[in-house]
CSV table of C-alpha atoms and ligand atoms in Angstrom, one decimal:
chain,number,residue,atom,x,y,z
A,8,UNK,CA,103.3,102.4,136.0
A,9,UNK,CA,101.8,99.0,136.0
A,10,UNK,CA,100.2,96.9,133.3
A,11,UNK,CA,97.1,94.9,133.6
A,12,UNK,CA,95.5,92.3,131.4
A,13,UNK,CA,92.2,92.9,129.6
A,14,UNK,CA,91.0,89.6,131.0
A,15,UNK,CA,92.5,89.9,134.5
A,16,UNK,CA,90.6,89.5,137.7
A,17,UNK,CA,90.8,92.7,139.6
A,18,UNK,CA,91.4,90.9,142.9
A,19,UNK,CA,94.4,88.9,141.8
A,20,UNK,CA,95.2,90.7,138.7
A,21,UNK,CA,98.5,90.4,137.0
A,22,UNK,CA,100.5,93.5,137.4
A,23,UNK,CA,103.7,93.9,135.4
A,24,UNK,CA,106.1,96.6,134.5
A,25,UNK,CA,107.0,97.7,131.0
A,26,UNK,CA,110.2,95.7,130.6
A,27,UNK,CA,108.5,92.6,132.0
A,28,UNK,CA,105.9,92.6,129.2
A,29,UNK,CA,108.2,93.9,126.5
A,30,UNK,CA,109.3,90.6,125.2
A,31,UNK,CA,105.9,88.8,125.5
A,32,UNK,CA,102.7,88.7,123.6
A,33,UNK,CA,99.5,87.7,125.3
A,34,UNK,CA,99.1,87.9,129.1
A,35,UNK,CA,99.1,84.4,130.7
A,36,UNK,CA,95.3,84.6,131.0
A,37,UNK,CA,95.0,85.2,127.3
A,38,UNK,CA,94.3,88.9,127.5
A,39,UNK,CA,96.2,91.9,126.2
A,40,UNK,CA,98.2,94.2,128.3
A,41,UNK,CA,97.2,97.8,129.0
A,42,UNK,CA,98.4,100.5,131.4
A,43,UNK,CA,96.3,100.4,134.6
A,44,UNK,CA,95.5,104.0,133.8
A,45,UNK,CA,96.3,106.5,131.1
A,46,UNK,CA,98.4,109.4,132.4
A,47,UNK,CA,96.9,112.7,131.4
A,48,UNK,CA,98.7,115.3,129.3
A,49,UNK,CA,97.9,118.9,130.3
A,50,UNK,CA,97.6,121.8,127.8
A,51,UNK,CA,100.6,123.4,129.4
A,52,UNK,CA,102.6,120.2,128.8
A,53,UNK,CA,101.3,119.9,125.2
A,54,UNK,CA,102.3,123.5,124.5
A,55,UNK,CA,105.8,122.8,125.9
A,56,UNK,CA,106.1,119.9,123.4
A,57,UNK,CA,105.5,122.2,120.4
A,58,UNK,CA,108.8,122.4,118.5
A,59,UNK,CA,110.4,119.3,120.0
A,60,UNK,CA,112.2,117.0,117.6
A,61,UNK,CA,110.5,113.7,116.9
A,62,UNK,CA,113.0,111.9,119.2
A,63,UNK,CA,112.5,114.3,122.1
A,64,UNK,CA,108.7,114.1,121.6
A,65,UNK,CA,108.9,110.3,121.6
A,66,UNK,CA,110.9,110.4,124.8
A,67,UNK,CA,108.3,112.7,126.4
A,68,UNK,CA,105.4,110.6,125.4
A,69,UNK,CA,107.0,107.2,126.1
A,70,UNK,CA,108.0,108.3,129.5
A,71,UNK,CA,104.3,108.2,130.3
A,72,UNK,CA,104.4,104.5,129.7
A,73,UNK,CA,107.9,103.4,130.7
A,74,UNK,CA,109.2,104.0,134.2
A,75,UNK,CA,111.5,101.0,134.6
A,76,UNK,CA,114.2,102.1,132.2
A,77,UNK,CA,116.4,104.9,133.5
A,78,UNK,CA,115.5,108.2,131.7
A,79,UNK,CA,119.0,108.7,130.3
A,80,UNK,CA,119.0,105.2,128.8
A,81,UNK,CA,115.5,105.6,127.4
A,82,UNK,CA,116.5,109.0,125.9
A,83,UNK,CA,119.5,107.4,124.3
A,84,UNK,CA,117.5,104.5,122.9
A,85,UNK,CA,114.9,106.8,121.4
A,86,UNK,CA,117.6,109.1,120.1
A,87,UNK,CA,119.3,106.2,118.3
A,88,UNK,CA,116.0,105.1,116.8
A,89,UNK,CA,114.5,108.2,115.4
A,90,UNK,CA,117.3,109.6,113.4
A,91,UNK,CA,117.2,111.2,109.9
A,92,UNK,CA,119.5,108.4,108.6
A,93,UNK,CA,116.9,105.8,109.4
A,94,UNK,CA,113.7,107.7,108.5
A,95,UNK,CA,114.5,110.4,106.0
A,96,UNK,CA,115.9,108.6,103.0
A,97,UNK,CA,112.6,107.0,102.0
A,98,UNK,CA,111.8,109.3,99.1
A,99,UNK,CA,112.9,112.4,97.4
A,100,UNK,CA,111.3,115.6,98.6
A,101,UNK,CA,110.9,114.6,102.3
A,102,UNK,CA,112.1,117.3,104.6
A,103,UNK,CA,115.7,116.3,105.3
A,104,UNK,CA,115.5,116.3,109.0
A,105,UNK,CA,111.8,115.9,109.8
A,106,UNK,CA,110.7,112.4,110.9
A,107,UNK,CA,107.0,111.9,110.1
A,108,UNK,CA,106.5,115.1,108.2
A,109,UNK,CA,103.1,116.6,107.4
A,110,UNK,CA,102.2,117.0,103.7
A,111,UNK,CA,99.3,119.3,103.1
A,112,UNK,CA,97.1,118.2,100.2
A,113,UNK,CA,94.9,121.3,100.6
A,114,UNK,CA,94.0,123.6,103.5
A,115,UNK,CA,92.5,121.3,106.2
A,116,UNK,CA,93.6,118.0,104.6
A,117,UNK,CA,97.0,116.5,105.2
A,118,UNK,CA,98.9,113.3,105.0
A,119,UNK,CA,101.2,112.3,108.0
A,120,UNK,CA,104.1,110.6,106.3
A,121,UNK,CA,105.0,107.5,108.3
A,122,UNK,CA,106.5,105.4,105.6
A,123,UNK,CA,109.9,106.9,105.0
A,124,UNK,CA,111.7,104.3,107.1
A,125,UNK,CA,113.8,101.2,106.1
A,126,UNK,CA,110.9,99.1,104.6
A,127,UNK,CA,108.6,101.9,103.3
A,128,UNK,CA,105.7,101.1,105.7
A,129,UNK,CA,104.6,102.8,108.9
A,130,UNK,CA,105.4,99.6,110.8
A,131,UNK,CA,109.0,100.7,110.9
A,132,UNK,CA,108.1,103.6,113.2
A,133,UNK,CA,107.4,101.1,116.1
A,134,UNK,CA,109.5,98.1,115.0
A,135,UNK,CA,112.8,100.1,114.9
A,136,UNK,CA,112.2,101.1,118.5
A,137,UNK,CA,111.3,97.6,119.5
A,138,UNK,CA,114.7,96.3,118.0
A,139,UNK,CA,116.6,98.8,120.2
A,140,UNK,CA,114.5,98.2,123.3
A,141,UNK,CA,114.9,94.4,122.9
A,142,UNK,CA,118.7,94.6,122.5
A,143,UNK,CA,119.0,96.8,125.5
A,144,UNK,CA,116.8,94.7,127.8
A,145,UNK,CA,118.3,91.4,126.7
A,146,UNK,CA,121.8,92.7,127.3
A,147,UNK,CA,120.8,93.8,130.8
A,148,UNK,CA,119.3,90.4,131.6
A,149,UNK,CA,122.1,88.5,129.9
A,150,UNK,CA,119.5,86.7,127.8
A,151,UNK,CA,118.8,85.8,124.2
A,152,UNK,CA,115.5,85.6,122.4
A,153,UNK,CA,114.5,84.0,119.1
A,154,UNK,CA,111.7,85.9,117.4
A,155,UNK,CA,109.3,83.7,115.5
A,156,UNK,CA,106.7,85.2,113.2
A,157,UNK,CA,104.6,84.9,110.1
A,158,UNK,CA,104.1,87.6,107.6
A,159,UNK,CA,102.1,88.3,104.4
A,160,UNK,CA,104.6,91.1,103.7
A,161,UNK,CA,105.0,94.3,105.7
A,162,UNK,CA,105.4,93.0,109.2
A,163,UNK,CA,108.1,90.5,108.4
A,164,UNK,CA,110.3,93.0,106.6
A,165,UNK,CA,109.8,95.7,109.2
A,166,UNK,CA,110.8,93.1,111.9
A,167,UNK,CA,113.9,91.9,110.0
A,168,UNK,CA,115.2,95.4,109.2
A,169,UNK,CA,114.7,96.3,112.9
A,170,UNK,CA,116.4,93.2,114.3
A,171,UNK,CA,119.2,92.6,111.8
A,172,UNK,CA,122.6,92.5,113.3
A,173,UNK,CA,121.3,92.9,116.9
A,174,UNK,CA,123.0,91.1,119.7
A,175,UNK,CA,121.0,88.4,121.5
A,176,UNK,CA,118.3,88.3,118.8
A,177,UNK,CA,117.5,86.0,116.0
A,178,UNK,CA,114.5,86.3,113.7
A,179,UNK,CA,112.8,83.2,112.1
A,180,UNK,CA,110.2,84.6,109.7
A,181,UNK,CA,107.7,82.4,107.9
A,182,UNK,CA,106.2,83.7,104.7
A,183,UNK,CA,104.0,82.0,102.0
A,184,UNK,CA,106.1,80.7,99.2
A,185,UNK,CA,105.6,82.5,95.9
A,186,UNK,CA,102.7,84.6,97.2
A,187,UNK,CA,104.3,88.0,98.1
A,188,UNK,CA,105.2,90.5,95.5
A,189,UNK,CA,108.7,90.3,93.9
A,190,UNK,CA,109.6,93.5,95.7
A,191,UNK,CA,108.5,92.2,99.1
A,192,UNK,CA,110.3,88.9,98.6
A,193,UNK,CA,113.5,90.7,97.6
A,194,UNK,CA,113.2,93.1,100.6
A,195,UNK,CA,113.2,90.2,103.0
A,196,UNK,CA,115.2,87.5,101.3
A,197,UNK,CA,118.1,89.6,100.2
A,198,UNK,CA,119.1,90.3,103.8
A,199,UNK,CA,122.4,88.6,104.4
A,200,UNK,CA,122.6,89.1,108.2
A,201,UNK,CA,123.5,85.9,110.1
A,202,UNK,CA,120.7,86.4,112.6
A,203,UNK,CA,117.9,86.6,110.0
A,204,UNK,CA,116.3,83.4,108.9
A,205,UNK,CA,113.6,83.4,106.1
A,206,UNK,CA,111.4,80.4,105.8
A,207,UNK,CA,109.0,80.2,102.9
A,208,UNK,CA,106.3,77.6,103.4
A,209,UNK,CA,104.5,76.0,100.4
A,210,UNK,CA,101.1,77.3,101.5
A,211,UNK,CA,99.2,80.4,102.3
A,212,UNK,CA,99.8,83.0,104.9
A,213,UNK,CA,97.3,81.3,107.2
A,214,UNK,CA,99.3,78.1,107.0
A,215,UNK,CA,102.4,80.0,108.1
A,216,UNK,CA,100.4,81.6,110.9
A,217,UNK,CA,99.1,78.2,112.1
A,218,UNK,CA,102.7,76.9,112.3
A,219,UNK,CA,103.8,79.8,114.4
A,220,UNK,CA,100.8,79.2,116.7
A,221,UNK,CA,101.6,75.5,117.0
A,222,UNK,CA,105.2,76.1,117.7
A,223,UNK,CA,104.3,78.7,120.4
A,224,UNK,CA,101.8,76.4,122.0
A,225,UNK,CA,104.6,73.8,122.5
A,226,UNK,CA,105.6,75.3,125.8
A,227,UNK,CA,108.7,73.0,126.3
A,228,UNK,CA,110.0,73.9,122.9
A,229,UNK,CA,109.2,77.6,123.5
A,230,UNK,CA,111.1,77.6,126.7
A,231,UNK,CA,114.1,75.6,125.6
A,232,UNK,CA,114.6,77.7,122.4
A,233,UNK,CA,113.5,81.0,124.1
A,234,UNK,CA,110.9,81.8,121.4
A,235,UNK,CA,109.5,85.3,121.4
A,236,UNK,CA,107.1,87.3,119.2
A,237,UNK,CA,106.8,90.8,117.7
A,238,UNK,CA,103.2,90.5,116.5
A,239,UNK,CA,100.9,93.4,116.4
A,240,UNK,CA,99.5,92.9,119.9
A,241,UNK,CA,102.9,93.7,121.5
A,242,UNK,CA,102.3,96.6,123.8
A,243,UNK,CA,105.5,98.4,123.0
A,244,UNK,CA,104.5,98.6,119.3
A,245,UNK,CA,101.2,100.2,120.3
A,246,UNK,CA,103.0,102.6,122.7
A,247,UNK,CA,105.5,103.7,120.0
A,248,UNK,CA,102.6,104.5,117.7
A,249,UNK,CA,101.0,106.8,120.2
A,250,UNK,CA,103.8,109.3,119.6
A,251,UNK,CA,103.0,110.1,116.0
A,252,UNK,CA,99.5,111.2,116.8
A,253,UNK,CA,101.1,113.8,119.1
A,254,UNK,CA,103.5,114.7,116.3
A,255,UNK,CA,100.7,115.0,113.7
A,256,UNK,CA,98.5,117.1,116.1
A,257,UNK,CA,101.3,119.5,117.0
A,258,UNK,CA,102.3,119.9,113.3
A,259,UNK,CA,98.9,120.9,112.0
A,260,UNK,CA,97.8,123.2,114.9
A,261,UNK,CA,98.9,126.5,116.3
A,262,UNK,CA,97.1,126.2,119.6
A,263,UNK,CA,96.3,123.3,121.8
A,264,UNK,CA,92.6,124.4,121.9
A,265,UNK,CA,92.1,123.2,118.3
A,266,UNK,CA,90.7,119.7,117.6
A,267,UNK,CA,92.0,117.5,114.9
A,268,UNK,CA,90.5,114.4,113.2
A,269,UNK,CA,92.7,111.5,112.2
A,270,UNK,CA,91.8,108.9,109.5
A,271,UNK,CA,93.5,105.5,109.8
A,272,UNK,CA,93.6,102.6,107.3
A,273,UNK,CA,93.0,99.7,109.6
A,274,UNK,CA,93.6,96.0,109.8
A,275,UNK,CA,94.6,94.5,113.1
A,276,UNK,CA,93.5,97.8,114.9
A,277,UNK,CA,97.0,98.5,116.3
A,278,UNK,CA,97.5,101.8,114.6
A,279,UNK,CA,94.1,103.3,115.4
A,280,UNK,CA,94.3,101.8,119.0
A,281,UNK,CA,97.3,104.0,119.5
A,282,UNK,CA,95.2,107.0,118.4
A,283,UNK,CA,92.5,106.0,120.9
A,284,UNK,CA,95.1,105.9,123.6
A,285,UNK,CA,96.5,109.4,122.6
A,286,UNK,CA,92.9,110.7,122.8
A,287,UNK,CA,92.3,109.1,126.2
A,288,UNK,CA,95.5,110.8,127.4
A,289,UNK,CA,93.9,114.1,126.6
A,290,UNK,CA,95.3,114.9,123.1
A,291,UNK,CA,92.6,117.0,121.5
A,292,UNK,CA,91.6,114.5,118.8
A,293,UNK,CA,88.1,115.2,117.7
A,294,UNK,CA,87.3,112.0,115.8
A,295,UNK,CA,89.2,108.8,114.9
A,296,UNK,CA,88.0,107.9,111.4
A,297,UNK,CA,88.6,104.2,110.9
A,298,UNK,CA,88.8,102.9,107.3
A,299,UNK,CA,88.7,99.2,106.3
A,300,UNK,CA,88.9,97.6,102.9
A,301,UNK,CA,86.5,94.9,101.6
A,302,UNK,CA,87.3,93.0,104.8
A,303,UNK,CA,85.0,95.1,106.8
A,304,UNK,CA,84.6,93.3,110.2
A,305,UNK,CA,85.5,96.5,112.1
A,306,UNK,CA,83.4,98.8,110.0
A,307,UNK,CA,80.5,96.5,110.7
A,308,UNK,CA,81.1,96.7,114.4
A,309,UNK,CA,81.1,100.5,114.5
A,310,UNK,CA,78.0,100.7,112.4
A,311,UNK,CA,76.0,97.9,114.2
A,312,UNK,CA,77.6,96.9,117.4
A,313,UNK,CA,78.1,93.4,116.1
A,314,UNK,CA,81.7,92.0,116.1
A,315,UNK,CA,81.8,89.0,113.9
A,316,UNK,CA,85.3,87.8,112.9
A,317,UNK,CA,85.3,86.1,109.6
A,318,UNK,CA,86.5,82.6,108.7
A,319,UNK,CA,89.7,82.3,106.6
A,320,UNK,CA,87.5,81.3,103.7
A,321,UNK,CA,85.5,84.5,104.0
A,322,UNK,CA,88.6,86.7,104.1
A,323,UNK,CA,89.2,88.3,100.7
A,324,UNK,CA,92.5,89.0,99.1
A,325,UNK,CA,92.5,92.6,98.1
A,326,UNK,CA,94.8,95.3,96.6
A,327,UNK,CA,95.4,96.6,100.1
A,328,UNK,CA,96.6,93.3,101.4
A,329,UNK,CA,98.0,94.5,104.7
A,330,UNK,CA,94.4,95.2,105.8
A,331,UNK,CA,93.2,91.7,104.8
A,332,UNK,CA,92.3,90.4,108.2
A,333,UNK,CA,89.7,88.0,109.5
A,334,UNK,CA,89.8,89.3,113.1
A,335,UNK,CA,91.4,92.4,114.5
A,336,UNK,CA,93.8,91.3,117.2
A,337,UNK,CA,94.1,94.6,119.0
A,338,UNK,CA,90.4,95.3,119.1
A,339,UNK,CA,90.1,93.7,122.6
A,340,UNK,CA,92.1,96.7,124.0
A,341,UNK,CA,89.5,99.2,122.8
A,342,UNK,CA,86.5,97.1,123.8
A,343,UNK,CA,88.0,96.8,127.3
A,344,UNK,CA,87.9,100.7,127.6
A,345,UNK,CA,84.5,100.9,125.9
A,346,UNK,CA,82.9,98.5,128.5
A,347,UNK,CA,84.3,100.4,131.4
A,348,UNK,CA,87.4,98.1,131.9
A,349,UNK,CA,85.3,95.2,133.0
A,350,UNK,CA,87.6,92.1,132.6
A,351,UNK,CA,84.8,89.7,133.5
A,352,UNK,CA,82.8,91.0,130.6
A,353,UNK,CA,85.8,90.8,128.3
A,354,UNK,CA,86.3,87.2,129.3
A,355,UNK,CA,82.7,86.5,128.5
A,356,UNK,CA,82.8,88.2,125.1
A,357,UNK,CA,86.1,86.7,124.0
A,358,UNK,CA,85.0,83.2,125.1
A,359,UNK,CA,82.6,83.5,122.2
A,360,UNK,CA,85.2,84.9,119.8
A,361,UNK,CA,87.8,82.3,120.7
A,362,UNK,CA,85.2,79.6,120.0
A,363,UNK,CA,84.7,81.0,116.5
A,364,UNK,CA,81.6,83.0,117.4
A,365,UNK,CA,80.6,86.7,117.5
A,366,UNK,CA,79.1,89.2,120.0
A,367,UNK,CA,76.6,92.0,119.8
A,368,UNK,CA,76.9,95.2,122.0
A,369,UNK,CA,74.1,97.1,120.3
A,370,UNK,CA,71.7,96.6,123.2
A,371,UNK,CA,74.2,97.6,125.9
A,372,UNK,CA,74.6,101.1,127.4
A,373,UNK,CA,78.2,101.2,126.5
A,374,UNK,CA,77.4,101.1,122.8
A,375,UNK,CA,75.4,104.3,123.2
A,376,UNK,CA,78.7,105.8,124.6
A,377,UNK,CA,80.6,105.0,121.4
A,378,UNK,CA,80.4,108.6,120.1
A,379,UNK,CA,82.2,109.9,123.2
A,380,UNK,CA,85.1,107.7,122.1
A,381,UNK,CA,85.3,109.6,118.9
A,382,UNK,CA,85.1,106.7,116.5
A,383,UNK,CA,83.5,106.8,113.1
A,384,UNK,CA,84.1,104.3,110.3
A,385,UNK,CA,83.8,103.6,106.6
A,386,UNK,CA,85.0,101.2,104.0
A,387,UNK,CA,86.7,101.3,100.7
A,388,UNK,CA,86.7,98.8,97.8
A,389,UNK,CA,89.1,98.1,94.9
A,390,UNK,CA,87.2,100.6,92.7
A,391,UNK,CA,87.3,103.3,95.4
A,392,UNK,CA,91.0,102.7,95.8
A,393,UNK,CA,91.8,103.1,92.1
A,394,UNK,CA,89.6,106.2,91.9
A,395,UNK,CA,91.2,107.8,95.0
A,396,UNK,CA,94.8,107.1,93.8
A,397,UNK,CA,93.9,108.6,90.4
A,398,UNK,CA,92.1,111.7,91.8
A,399,UNK,CA,94.8,112.4,94.4
A,400,UNK,CA,97.4,112.2,91.7
A,401,UNK,CA,95.5,114.5,89.3
A,402,UNK,CA,94.4,117.0,91.9
A,403,UNK,CA,97.4,117.3,94.1
A,404,UNK,CA,100.2,115.6,92.2
A,405,UNK,CA,100.7,113.2,95.1
A,406,UNK,CA,100.9,109.4,94.6
A,407,UNK,CA,99.5,107.4,97.5
A,408,UNK,CA,99.6,103.7,98.1
A,409,UNK,CA,96.6,101.5,98.1
A,410,UNK,CA,96.1,101.4,101.9
A,411,UNK,CA,96.6,105.2,102.4
A,412,UNK,CA,94.0,105.5,99.6
A,413,UNK,CA,91.5,103.6,101.6
A,414,UNK,CA,92.1,106.0,104.5
A,415,UNK,CA,91.8,109.0,102.3
A,416,UNK,CA,88.6,107.8,100.7
A,417,UNK,CA,86.8,107.5,104.0
A,418,UNK,CA,88.4,110.7,105.3
A,419,UNK,CA,86.9,112.7,102.4
A,420,UNK,CA,83.5,111.3,103.3
A,421,UNK,CA,83.8,112.2,106.9
A,422,UNK,CA,85.5,115.6,106.7
A,423,UNK,CA,84.0,118.5,108.7
A,424,UNK,CA,84.5,122.1,107.7
A,425,UNK,CA,86.7,124.1,110.1
A,426,UNK,CA,88.6,121.1,111.3
A,427,UNK,CA,91.8,119.6,110.0
A,428,UNK,CA,91.8,116.0,108.9
A,429,UNK,CA,95.1,114.1,109.0
A,430,UNK,CA,95.3,110.9,107.1
A,431,UNK,CA,98.0,108.5,108.3
A,432,UNK,CA,100.1,107.3,105.4
A,433,UNK,CA,100.8,103.6,106.0
A,434,UNK,CA,103.0,102.7,103.1
A,435,UNK,CA,104.7,104.1,100.0
A,436,UNK,CA,103.3,103.3,96.5
A,437,UNK,CA,106.6,101.6,95.5
A,438,UNK,CA,105.5,98.6,97.7
A,439,UNK,CA,102.3,98.0,95.6
A,440,UNK,CA,103.4,98.8,92.1
A,441,UNK,CA,100.9,96.5,90.4
A,442,UNK,CA,97.8,98.4,91.6
A,443,UNK,CA,99.5,101.8,91.0
A,444,UNK,CA,100.0,100.8,87.4
A,445,UNK,CA,96.4,99.7,87.2
A,446,UNK,CA,95.3,103.1,88.6
A,447,UNK,CA,97.7,105.5,86.9
A,448,UNK,CA,99.2,103.6,84.0
A,449,UNK,CA,102.6,104.4,85.3
A,450,UNK,CA,105.3,103.0,87.7
A,451,UNK,CA,105.6,104.6,91.2
A,452,UNK,CA,108.9,106.1,92.0
A,453,UNK,CA,111.2,103.8,93.9
A,454,UNK,CA,113.7,105.0,96.5
A,455,UNK,CA,117.2,104.7,95.1
A,456,UNK,CA,118.3,102.1,97.7
A,457,UNK,CA,115.7,99.7,96.4
A,458,UNK,CA,116.4,100.0,92.7
A,459,UNK,CA,117.3,96.6,91.3
A,460,UNK,CA,116.7,94.9,94.6
A,461,UNK,CA,115.0,91.9,92.8
A,462,UNK,CA,118.4,91.0,91.3
A,463,UNK,CA,120.3,90.6,94.6
A,464,UNK,CA,121.1,87.1,95.9
A,465,UNK,CA,118.4,85.8,98.1
A,466,UNK,CA,118.6,83.7,101.3
A,467,UNK,CA,115.5,81.7,102.0
A,468,UNK,CA,114.7,78.1,103.1
A,469,UNK,CA,111.7,76.7,101.3
A,470,UNK,CA,109.7,74.1,103.3
A,471,UNK,CA,106.4,72.1,103.3
A,472,UNK,CA,103.6,73.1,105.6
A,473,UNK,CA,105.0,71.1,108.5
A,474,UNK,CA,105.3,72.1,112.1
A,475,UNK,CA,107.9,69.4,112.8
A,476,UNK,CA,110.1,70.5,109.9
A,477,UNK,CA,110.0,74.1,111.0
A,478,UNK,CA,110.8,73.1,114.6
A,479,UNK,CA,113.7,70.9,113.5
A,480,UNK,CA,115.1,73.7,111.4
A,481,UNK,CA,114.9,76.3,114.2
A,482,UNK,CA,116.4,73.9,116.8
A,483,UNK,CA,119.2,73.0,114.4
A,484,UNK,CA,120.1,76.7,113.7
A,485,UNK,CA,120.1,77.6,117.3
A,486,UNK,CA,122.0,74.5,118.5
A,487,UNK,CA,124.7,75.0,115.8
A,488,UNK,CA,125.3,78.6,116.7
A,489,UNK,CA,125.2,78.5,120.5
B,519,PLP,C1,99.8,96.9,108.9
B,519,PLP,C2,99.3,97.8,107.9
B,519,PLP,C3,98.0,98.4,108.0
B,519,PLP,C4,97.1,98.0,109.1
B,519,PLP,O1,97.5,98.5,110.4
B,519,PLP,P1,96.9,97.9,111.7
B,519,PLP,O2,97.7,98.4,112.8
B,519,PLP,O3,97.0,96.4,111.6
B,519,PLP,O4,95.5,98.3,111.8
B,519,PLP,C5,97.6,99.3,107.1
B,519,PLP,N1,98.4,99.6,106.0
B,519,PLP,C6,99.6,99.0,105.9
B,519,PLP,C7,100.5,99.4,104.7
B,519,PLP,C8,100.1,98.1,106.8
B,519,PLP,O5,101.4,97.6,106.6
């Protein structure tokens, strides 16, 4: 199994194995990695997978992407990741041993619960695996890596809970000072593990993101201090997410002849890109229903063929903040498949994007092929979100978070009779208390282990928006401890 870059030249293309790309982000040519082909799943195989535990299913699916870790080791890593202790203490009422259980709202409409992990968002599903894979590969190579990232909330906490206490790994996570919810701050800053460093910058998320980019662009610094990333373009994160589409499909069907639709609250397009890949592998997914919030750059593309990333100034702060994106970093993977895997065309399109421009595929034959990729899209606003949270609670007695509400809102518009629709639950309502109170006039339930978390002592270094100050801090912490 080889990986190629979306911007690679087919004659001298970069071919890498899974563990070679595991610790990296972008390919050297600026593209994103994808398998050179998608291994197909047969109906017989799919039927054999019915009834497997999540860990065994994950091993079966991930074996289609990873062939340079011995199977016994991969099985052990996956087994250690997807355990009931890690994923089943999220909330009361979850099936005690089922990881990513299905919750039926009514016949034909279900939520796939992906948010019962350590930080109450679906990002744990992939990030926990990444933590164990990193530790394993670094130990084999006798190397260390220092993860540098910026977060507006969910990614940072998922990364820290996945990497805490791991050998050979440190995490330096930048967040915007005083801009996350008290709960999100407490989740990250109360971690006392020596390998976790929280840096709060006196600025916005974009300032934090710019510092990360500046540090990563200093190649000498990056090499000397072995700086790595776990951002959403990391291939292993996408691969880990392919698994739960198989899990959801098998859980709501009796036969592998049935088709299922999936609705996905989307931001950086990582989650739904995994659904696209599952479908390309032959999982009988009918449609992939993509939901955006007010930041509707992706909805606009699927409706019009125009992809026009927004400026930071145009990007709105909404009540589903984890979907507040200006450009969708994983989208390039899908467009690569849509245009028939033509890297020259991708280079041409993204030259425009990287220069702050846009592109329009509406006149191209590939845009007419879009329906064969199963995508449909819609958007949801603050008012839709509040209404969906309220109606879901009244009708089904189920409290959904603001992002899941966006997915559910669009799912209800797109639903077809005779076909099950599975909405991916991307976070628990406890993470977004303020909007839940606005919608329902009551506090969401908080898992016992987070009660009073705001009162725990916090470890965070507050800094100005300064690349040099951040570099000095990172260098000092690494030099002191090695
Ligand atoms: C990250 C996130 C999303 C968006 O997922 P993408 O993979 O970036 O499309 C949606 N909801 C929540 C709660 C998230 O944390």
